Amino acid sequence: MPHLFATSDLHVTHEGNGPILDDVVPETPGDWLLVAGDVAERAEATIGTLKTLRERFAKVVWVPGNHELWTTNNDECQLRGQARYEYLVEQCRAIDVLTPEDEFPVWRHGTRPLTIAPLFLLYDYSWRTPEAEGKSLEEALSQARAAGVVCTDEYFLHPDPYPSRQAWCEDRLKISSGRLDAIPEDHGTILMSHWPLHRHPTAPLYWPEFALWCGTTKTEDWHVRYRAEIAVYGHLHIPRTTEADGVRFEEVSLGYPREWRKRARGAVPMRRILWPS
């Protein structure tokens, strides 16, 4: 019987992370793998890695993280924003990897069917520190800069053709909620996204100002509204299991070598999040 695994933030081009990909392997021929973003910064490395994973697992489902959406000078693919995302989706389809634009797969090996919903949502700067609540975005960003916190997205994640990342996020929220609303009511869900859907996972952040780039208040009840059994995410590089409203939240990120080398358990390349009951 198959198992459901998840991983994120593999950052395979980061020195020390590449060899860890060899440990992302199934236990049975029918195992599935959820990849919650930040595979790599370069499009070719992202698709090559997903192709390797698809050759190993019976099904692979991917959502983009912020790093896949960066447009950097050392990437042969210079597409920006929505065009870059669409290119990655097209390449994934060519290697039989599911994306947020494809039909949601259904896990049927438990007590009830679980629709796996890959979500590409971005963020809208609405997760603020107490000092930034009620202030303008410019003031909130200024406070973050004063604290020495500026996400690299500000330089490399372009929202084209949208006027801003907030506008792109708003459109993705509409697209995603519409598809989630269409899931049969007798199905539970596994919601997978790069950015966490709920604010609570950001509580341990060393720099609380970084929460600006981590999600949106508009998804804070999605795990309840859409009958989630598990919410899978990455981005924060704080791998752990938490709970909100009786729903399990799993951060499945590997992170950078400087992070996982400090942990007693070392590098954890993937997590088993579901298995047959």
mmCIF file of C-alpha atoms in Angstrom:
data_model
loop_
_atom_site.group_PDB
_atom_site.id
_atom_site.type_symbol
_atom_site.label_atom_id
_atom_site.label_comp_id
_atom_site.label_asym_id
_atom_site.label_seq_id
_atom_site.Cartn_x
_atom_site.Cartn_y
_atom_site.Cartn_z
ATOM 1 C CA MET A 1 0.000 0.000 0.000
ATOM 2 C CA PRO A 2 1.327 3.461 -0.885
ATOM 3 C CA HIS A 3 2.480 6.235 1.404
ATOM 4 C CA LEU A 4 2.276 9.995 0.944
ATOM 5 C CA PHE A 5 5.519 11.919 1.401
ATOM 6 C CA ALA A 6 6.247 15.635 1.264
ATOM 7 C CA THR A 7 9.299 17.851 0.942
ATOM 8 C CA SER A 8 10.123 21.470 0.220
ATOM 9 C CA ASP A 9 12.976 23.963 0.108
ATOM 10 C CA LEU A 10 15.428 21.441 -1.298
ATOM 11 C CA HIS A 11 17.521 24.293 -2.774
ATOM 12 C CA VAL A 12 19.418 21.709 -4.793
ATOM 13 C CA THR A 13 21.922 24.175 -6.271
ATOM 14 C CA HIS A 14 23.056 25.217 -2.788
ATOM 15 C CA GLU A 15 26.405 23.629 -1.959
ATOM 16 C CA GLY A 16 25.763 20.686 0.346
ATOM 17 C CA ASN A 17 22.147 20.124 -0.642
ATOM 18 C CA GLY A 18 22.576 18.488 -4.043
ATOM 19 C CA PRO A 19 23.623 15.041 -2.731
ATOM 20 C CA ILE A 20 20.628 14.944 -0.387
ATOM 21 C CA LEU A 21 18.371 14.446 -3.392
ATOM 22 C CA ASP A 22 19.641 10.849 -3.461
ATOM 23 C CA ASP A 23 17.754 10.274 -0.200
ATOM 24 C CA VAL A 24 14.388 11.396 -1.560
ATOM 25 C CA VAL A 25 13.227 7.935 -2.538
ATOM 26 C CA PRO A 26 9.951 6.013 -2.100
ATOM 27 C CA GLU A 27 9.384 3.049 0.179
ATOM 28 C CA THR A 28 6.892 1.362 -2.168
ATOM 29 C CA PRO A 29 6.339 1.637 -5.931
ATOM 30 C CA GLY A 30 3.019 3.409 -5.365
ATOM 31 C CA ASP A 31 4.260 6.226 -3.120
ATOM 32 C CA TRP A 32 3.366 9.842 -3.900
ATOM 33 C CA LEU A 33 5.492 12.938 -3.249
ATOM 34 C CA LEU A 34 4.328 16.511 -2.615
ATOM 35 C CA VAL A 35 6.947 19.171 -3.386
ATOM 36 C CA ALA A 36 6.034 22.451 -1.714
ATOM 37 C CA GLY A 37 8.303 24.813 -3.603
ATOM 38 C CA ASP A 38 11.838 26.211 -3.586
ATOM 39 C CA VAL A 39 13.380 23.332 -5.478
ATOM 40 C CA ALA A 40 15.929 25.691 -7.033
ATOM 41 C CA GLU A 41 16.405 29.242 -8.307
ATOM 42 C CA ARG A 42 17.117 28.304 -11.920
ATOM 43 C CA ALA A 43 14.329 26.936 -14.098
ATOM 44 C CA GLU A 44 16.476 24.191 -15.643
ATOM 45 C CA ALA A 45 17.567 22.909 -12.224
ATOM 46 C CA THR A 46 13.987 22.981 -10.961
ATOM 47 C CA ILE A 47 12.605 20.962 -13.858
ATOM 48 C CA GLY A 48 15.559 18.564 -13.897
ATOM 49 C CA THR A 49 15.073 17.814 -10.213
ATOM 50 C CA LEU A 50 11.333 17.307 -10.568
ATOM 51 C CA LYS A 51 11.963 14.978 -13.515
ATOM 52 C CA THR A 52 14.280 12.877 -11.364
ATOM 53 C CA LEU A 53 11.706 12.720 -8.573
ATOM 54 C CA ARG A 54 8.928 11.781 -10.995
ATOM 55 C CA GLU A 55 11.041 8.864 -12.243
ATOM 56 C CA ARG A 56 11.117 7.569 -8.663
ATOM 57 C CA PHE A 57 7.596 8.266 -7.367
ATOM 58 C CA ALA A 58 4.235 7.134 -8.731
ATOM 59 C CA LYS A 59 2.928 10.706 -8.593
ATOM 60 C CA VAL A 60 4.598 14.048 -7.929
ATOM 61 C CA VAL A 61 2.704 17.246 -7.150
ATOM 62 C CA TRP A 62 4.537 20.594 -7.180
ATOM 63 C CA VAL A 63 3.745 24.154 -6.186
ATOM 64 C CA PRO A 64 6.116 27.057 -6.815
ATOM 65 C CA GLY A 65 7.978 28.818 -4.062
ATOM 66 C CA ASN A 66 9.399 32.281 -4.264
ATOM 67 C CA HIS A 67 12.806 31.010 -5.426
ATOM 68 C CA GLU A 68 11.385 29.338 -8.539
ATOM 69 C CA LEU A 69 9.768 32.655 -9.421
ATOM 70 C CA TRP A 70 12.971 34.671 -9.139
ATOM 71 C CA THR A 71 14.493 35.994 -12.359
ATOM 72 C CA THR A 72 18.250 36.165 -11.829
ATOM 73 C CA ASN A 73 21.114 37.029 -14.164
ATOM 74 C CA ASN A 74 22.603 33.521 -14.043
ATOM 75 C CA ASP A 75 19.398 31.821 -15.236
ATOM 76 C CA GLU A 76 19.030 31.085 -18.947
ATOM 77 C CA CYS A 77 15.282 31.518 -18.495
ATOM 78 C CA GLN A 78 14.739 35.265 -18.210
ATOM 79 C CA LEU A 79 10.935 35.136 -18.124
ATOM 80 C CA ARG A 80 9.355 37.170 -15.350
ATOM 81 C CA GLY A 81 6.257 36.931 -13.194
ATOM 82 C CA GLN A 82 3.219 35.170 -14.614
ATOM 83 C CA ALA A 83 5.064 34.208 -17.804
ATOM 84 C CA ARG A 84 7.735 32.457 -15.760
ATOM 85 C CA TYR A 85 5.123 30.590 -13.745
ATOM 86 C CA GLU A 86 3.304 29.496 -16.901
ATOM 87 C CA TYR A 87 6.583 28.272 -18.387
ATOM 88 C CA LEU A 88 7.294 26.160 -15.302
ATOM 89 C CA VAL A 89 3.773 24.715 -15.434
ATOM 90 C CA GLU A 90 4.247 23.824 -19.103
ATOM 91 C CA GLN A 91 7.568 22.125 -18.374
ATOM 92 C CA CYS A 92 6.059 20.187 -15.473
ATOM 93 C CA ARG A 93 3.274 18.890 -17.667
ATOM 94 C CA ALA A 94 5.862 17.619 -20.140
ATOM 95 C CA ILE A 95 7.394 15.441 -17.404
ATOM 96 C CA ASP A 96 4.059 14.380 -15.838
ATOM 97 C CA VAL A 97 4.360 16.467 -12.665
ATOM 98 C CA LEU A 98 1.106 17.960 -11.392
ATOM 99 C CA THR A 99 0.827 21.694 -10.680
ATOM 100 C CA PRO A 100 -1.772 24.111 -9.264
ATOM 101 C CA GLU A 101 -3.190 24.423 -12.786
ATOM 102 C CA ASP A 102 -4.017 20.734 -13.181
ATOM 103 C CA GLU A 103 -6.884 18.594 -11.964
ATOM 104 C CA PHE A 104 -6.521 17.990 -8.246
ATOM 105 C CA PRO A 105 -5.524 14.370 -7.507
ATOM 106 C CA VAL A 106 -7.409 12.337 -4.907
ATOM 107 C CA TRP A 107 -5.797 10.135 -2.274
ATOM 108 C CA ARG A 108 -8.103 7.140 -1.802
ATOM 109 C CA HIS A 109 -6.147 5.026 0.657
ATOM 110 C CA GLY A 110 -7.722 6.217 3.910
ATOM 111 C CA THR A 111 -11.079 6.309 5.642
ATOM 112 C CA ARG A 112 -12.361 9.007 3.272
ATOM 113 C CA PRO A 113 -11.176 10.425 -0.052
ATOM 114 C CA LEU A 114 -8.738 13.309 0.347
ATOM 115 C CA THR A 115 -8.387 15.799 -2.463
ATOM 116 C CA ILE A 116 -4.828 17.065 -2.673
ATOM 117 C CA ALA A 117 -5.015 20.762 -3.534
ATOM 118 C CA PRO A 118 -1.742 22.333 -4.698
ATOM 119 C CA LEU A 119 -2.084 26.090 -4.164
ATOM 120 C CA PHE A 120 -0.038 28.935 -5.588
ATOM 121 C CA LEU A 121 -0.991 31.958 -3.484
ATOM 122 C CA LEU A 122 1.962 34.296 -2.814
ATOM 123 C CA TYR A 123 1.576 36.888 -0.014
ATOM 124 C CA ASP A 124 0.192 40.397 0.404
ATOM 125 C CA TYR A 125 2.248 41.887 3.266
ATOM 126 C CA SER A 126 -0.734 41.626 5.637
ATOM 127 C CA TRP A 127 1.131 39.664 8.328
ATOM 128 C CA ARG A 128 2.472 42.543 10.401
ATOM 129 C CA THR A 129 4.349 43.019 13.647
ATOM 130 C CA PRO A 130 2.388 44.899 16.339
ATOM 131 C CA GLU A 131 4.449 48.005 15.535
ATOM 132 C CA ALA A 132 3.411 47.870 11.881
ATOM 133 C CA GLU A 133 -0.303 47.145 12.372
ATOM 134 C CA GLY A 134 -2.477 49.861 10.892
ATOM 135 C CA LYS A 135 0.481 51.498 9.167
ATOM 136 C CA SER A 136 0.985 51.905 5.432
ATOM 137 C CA LEU A 137 2.908 49.260 3.511
ATOM 138 C CA GLU A 138 5.712 51.755 3.007
ATOM 139 C CA GLU A 139 5.989 52.230 6.772
ATOM 140 C CA ALA A 140 5.866 48.475 7.413
ATOM 141 C CA LEU A 141 8.643 47.862 4.884
ATOM 142 C CA SER A 142 10.651 50.724 6.331
ATOM 143 C CA GLN A 143 10.401 49.177 9.799
ATOM 144 C CA ALA A 144 11.581 45.852 8.399
ATOM 145 C CA ARG A 145 14.547 47.488 6.677
ATOM 146 C CA ALA A 146 15.437 49.285 9.883
ATOM 147 C CA ALA A 147 15.540 45.883 11.587
ATOM 148 C CA GLY A 148 17.832 44.616 8.813
ATOM 149 C CA VAL A 149 15.167 42.447 7.187
ATOM 150 C CA VAL A 150 14.523 42.658 3.443
ATOM 151 C CA CYS A 151 13.349 39.573 1.538
ATOM 152 C CA THR A 152 15.278 38.957 -1.691
ATOM 153 C CA ASP A 153 11.894 38.785 -3.441
ATOM 154 C CA GLU A 154 11.973 42.595 -3.470
ATOM 155 C CA TYR A 155 14.736 42.371 -6.066
ATOM 156 C CA PHE A 156 14.089 39.179 -8.038
ATOM 157 C CA LEU A 157 10.391 38.233 -7.782
ATOM 158 C CA HIS A 158 8.696 40.350 -10.423
ATOM 159 C CA PRO A 159 4.871 40.426 -10.543
ATOM 160 C CA ASP A 160 4.552 41.158 -14.302
ATOM 161 C CA PRO A 161 2.002 41.811 -15.734
ATOM 162 C CA TYR A 162 0.387 42.603 -12.386
ATOM 163 C CA PRO A 163 1.106 46.018 -10.878
ATOM 164 C CA SER A 164 2.275 44.471 -7.594
ATOM 165 C CA ARG A 165 2.790 41.208 -5.751
ATOM 166 C CA GLN A 166 -0.332 42.033 -3.722
ATOM 167 C CA ALA A 167 -2.397 42.221 -6.917
ATOM 168 C CA TRP A 168 -0.964 38.919 -8.132
ATOM 169 C CA CYS A 169 -1.746 37.384 -4.742
ATOM 170 C CA GLU A 170 -5.319 38.658 -4.910
ATOM 171 C CA ASP A 171 -5.835 37.030 -8.295
ATOM 172 C CA ARG A 172 -4.341 33.746 -7.089
ATOM 173 C CA LEU A 173 -6.667 33.787 -4.073
ATOM 174 C CA LYS A 174 -9.690 34.112 -6.368
ATOM 175 C CA ILE A 175 -8.508 31.350 -8.684
ATOM 176 C CA SER A 176 -7.647 29.004 -5.822
ATOM 177 C CA SER A 177 -10.776 29.561 -3.734
ATOM 178 C CA GLY A 178 -12.931 28.932 -6.781
ATOM 179 C CA ARG A 179 -11.289 25.574 -7.372
ATOM 180 C CA LEU A 180 -11.438 24.653 -3.689
ATOM 181 C CA ASP A 181 -15.142 25.467 -3.581
ATOM 182 C CA ALA A 182 -15.683 22.870 -6.313
ATOM 183 C CA ILE A 183 -14.216 19.963 -4.299
ATOM 184 C CA PRO A 184 -16.955 17.420 -3.434
ATOM 185 C CA GLU A 185 -18.288 17.994 0.067
ATOM 186 C CA ASP A 186 -17.693 14.392 1.082
ATOM 187 C CA HIS A 187 -13.961 14.814 0.443
ATOM 188 C CA GLY A 188 -11.473 15.977 2.997
ATOM 189 C CA THR A 189 -8.455 17.837 1.711
ATOM 190 C CA ILE A 190 -4.710 18.066 1.926
ATOM 191 C CA LEU A 191 -3.850 21.700 1.282
ATOM 192 C CA MET A 192 -0.302 22.180 0.024
ATOM 193 C CA SER A 193 1.313 25.548 -0.526
ATOM 194 C CA HIS A 194 4.755 27.056 -0.265
ATOM 195 C CA TRP A 195 3.682 29.875 2.026
ATOM 196 C CA PRO A 196 1.801 28.811 5.191
ATOM 197 C CA LEU A 197 -1.962 29.386 5.131
ATOM 198 C CA HIS A 198 -2.132 30.344 8.813
ATOM 199 C CA ARG A 199 -0.074 32.856 10.776
ATOM 200 C CA HIS A 200 0.849 30.636 13.724
ATOM 201 C CA PRO A 201 3.878 28.936 12.053
ATOM 202 C CA THR A 202 5.651 32.306 11.885
ATOM 203 C CA ALA A 203 5.693 32.706 15.695
ATOM 204 C CA PRO A 204 9.243 31.280 16.117
ATOM 205 C CA LEU A 205 10.787 33.544 13.447
ATOM 206 C CA TYR A 206 13.995 35.105 14.731
ATOM 207 C CA TRP A 207 13.077 38.242 12.787
ATOM 208 C CA PRO A 208 9.284 38.691 13.176
ATOM 209 C CA GLU A 209 9.356 41.360 10.469
ATOM 210 C CA PHE A 210 9.972 38.609 7.895
ATOM 211 C CA ALA A 211 6.334 37.524 8.277
ATOM 212 C CA LEU A 212 5.502 40.292 5.769
ATOM 213 C CA TRP A 213 6.719 37.952 3.020
ATOM 214 C CA CYS A 214 5.155 34.754 4.395
ATOM 215 C CA GLY A 215 1.411 34.727 3.707
ATOM 216 C CA THR A 216 -1.913 36.515 3.846
ATOM 217 C CA THR A 217 -4.657 36.976 6.425
ATOM 218 C CA LYS A 218 -7.171 35.996 3.731
ATOM 219 C CA THR A 219 -6.335 32.288 4.073
ATOM 220 C CA GLU A 220 -6.459 32.122 7.868
ATOM 221 C CA ASP A 221 -9.637 29.973 7.911
ATOM 222 C CA TRP A 222 -9.032 27.907 4.780
ATOM 223 C CA HIS A 223 -7.911 24.836 6.721
ATOM 224 C CA VAL A 224 -11.351 24.798 8.379
ATOM 225 C CA ARG A 225 -13.457 26.033 5.478
ATOM 226 C CA TYR A 226 -12.022 23.459 3.099
ATOM 227 C CA ARG A 227 -12.090 20.469 5.482
ATOM 228 C CA ALA A 228 -8.313 20.018 5.619
ATOM 229 C CA GLU A 229 -6.875 16.966 7.259
ATOM 230 C CA ILE A 230 -3.345 18.283 6.758
ATOM 231 C CA ALA A 231 -1.890 21.605 5.611
ATOM 232 C CA VAL A 232 1.567 21.145 4.071
ATOM 233 C CA TYR A 233 3.919 24.073 3.544
ATOM 234 C CA GLY A 234 7.577 25.189 3.538
ATOM 235 C CA HIS A 235 9.290 28.583 3.160
ATOM 236 C CA LEU A 236 10.132 29.216 6.824
ATOM 237 C CA HIS A 237 12.868 26.569 7.146
ATOM 238 C CA ILE A 238 11.434 25.610 10.547
ATOM 239 C CA PRO A 239 10.432 21.963 9.922
ATOM 240 C CA ARG A 240 7.929 20.807 12.532
ATOM 241 C CA THR A 241 4.368 19.644 13.166
ATOM 242 C CA THR A 242 1.835 22.029 14.700
ATOM 243 C CA GLU A 243 -1.936 22.223 14.990
ATOM 244 C CA ALA A 244 -4.645 24.834 14.524
ATOM 245 C CA ASP A 245 -8.365 24.170 15.021
ATOM 246 C CA GLY A 246 -7.672 20.460 15.154
ATOM 247 C CA VAL A 247 -5.895 20.480 11.776
ATOM 248 C CA ARG A 248 -2.337 19.239 11.453
ATOM 249 C CA PHE A 249 0.145 21.665 9.882
ATOM 250 C CA GLU A 250 3.324 20.121 8.508
ATOM 251 C CA GLU A 251 6.330 22.199 7.520
ATOM 252 C CA VAL A 252 8.420 19.875 5.381
ATOM 253 C CA SER A 253 11.341 22.076 4.372
ATOM 254 C CA LEU A 254 14.931 20.872 4.177
ATOM 255 C CA GLY A 255 16.490 24.339 4.248
ATOM 256 C CA TYR A 256 20.109 25.393 3.863
ATOM 257 C CA PRO A 257 23.106 23.383 5.123
ATOM 258 C CA ARG A 258 23.908 26.062 7.714
ATOM 259 C CA GLU A 259 20.453 25.360 9.157
ATOM 260 C CA TRP A 260 20.060 21.591 9.023
ATOM 261 C CA ARG A 261 23.629 20.933 10.198
ATOM 262 C CA LYS A 262 22.739 22.564 13.526
ATOM 263 C CA ARG A 263 19.826 20.199 14.130
ATOM 264 C CA ALA A 264 20.299 17.013 16.132
ATOM 265 C CA ARG A 265 18.589 14.955 13.436
ATOM 266 C CA GLY A 266 20.559 16.625 10.641
ATOM 267 C CA ALA A 267 19.091 16.844 7.161
ATOM 268 C CA VAL A 268 15.567 15.474 6.757
ATOM 269 C CA PRO A 269 15.040 15.297 2.984
ATOM 270 C CA MET A 270 11.338 14.383 3.141
ATOM 271 C CA ARG A 271 8.575 13.589 5.621
ATOM 272 C CA ARG A 272 5.928 10.882 5.517
ATOM 273 C CA ILE A 273 2.686 12.718 6.169
ATOM 274 C CA LEU A 274 0.095 10.044 5.406
ATOM 275 C CA TRP A 275 -0.074 6.299 5.090
ATOM 276 C CA PRO A 276 -2.885 3.783 4.618
ATOM 277 C CA SER A 277 -5.171 3.330 7.604
#
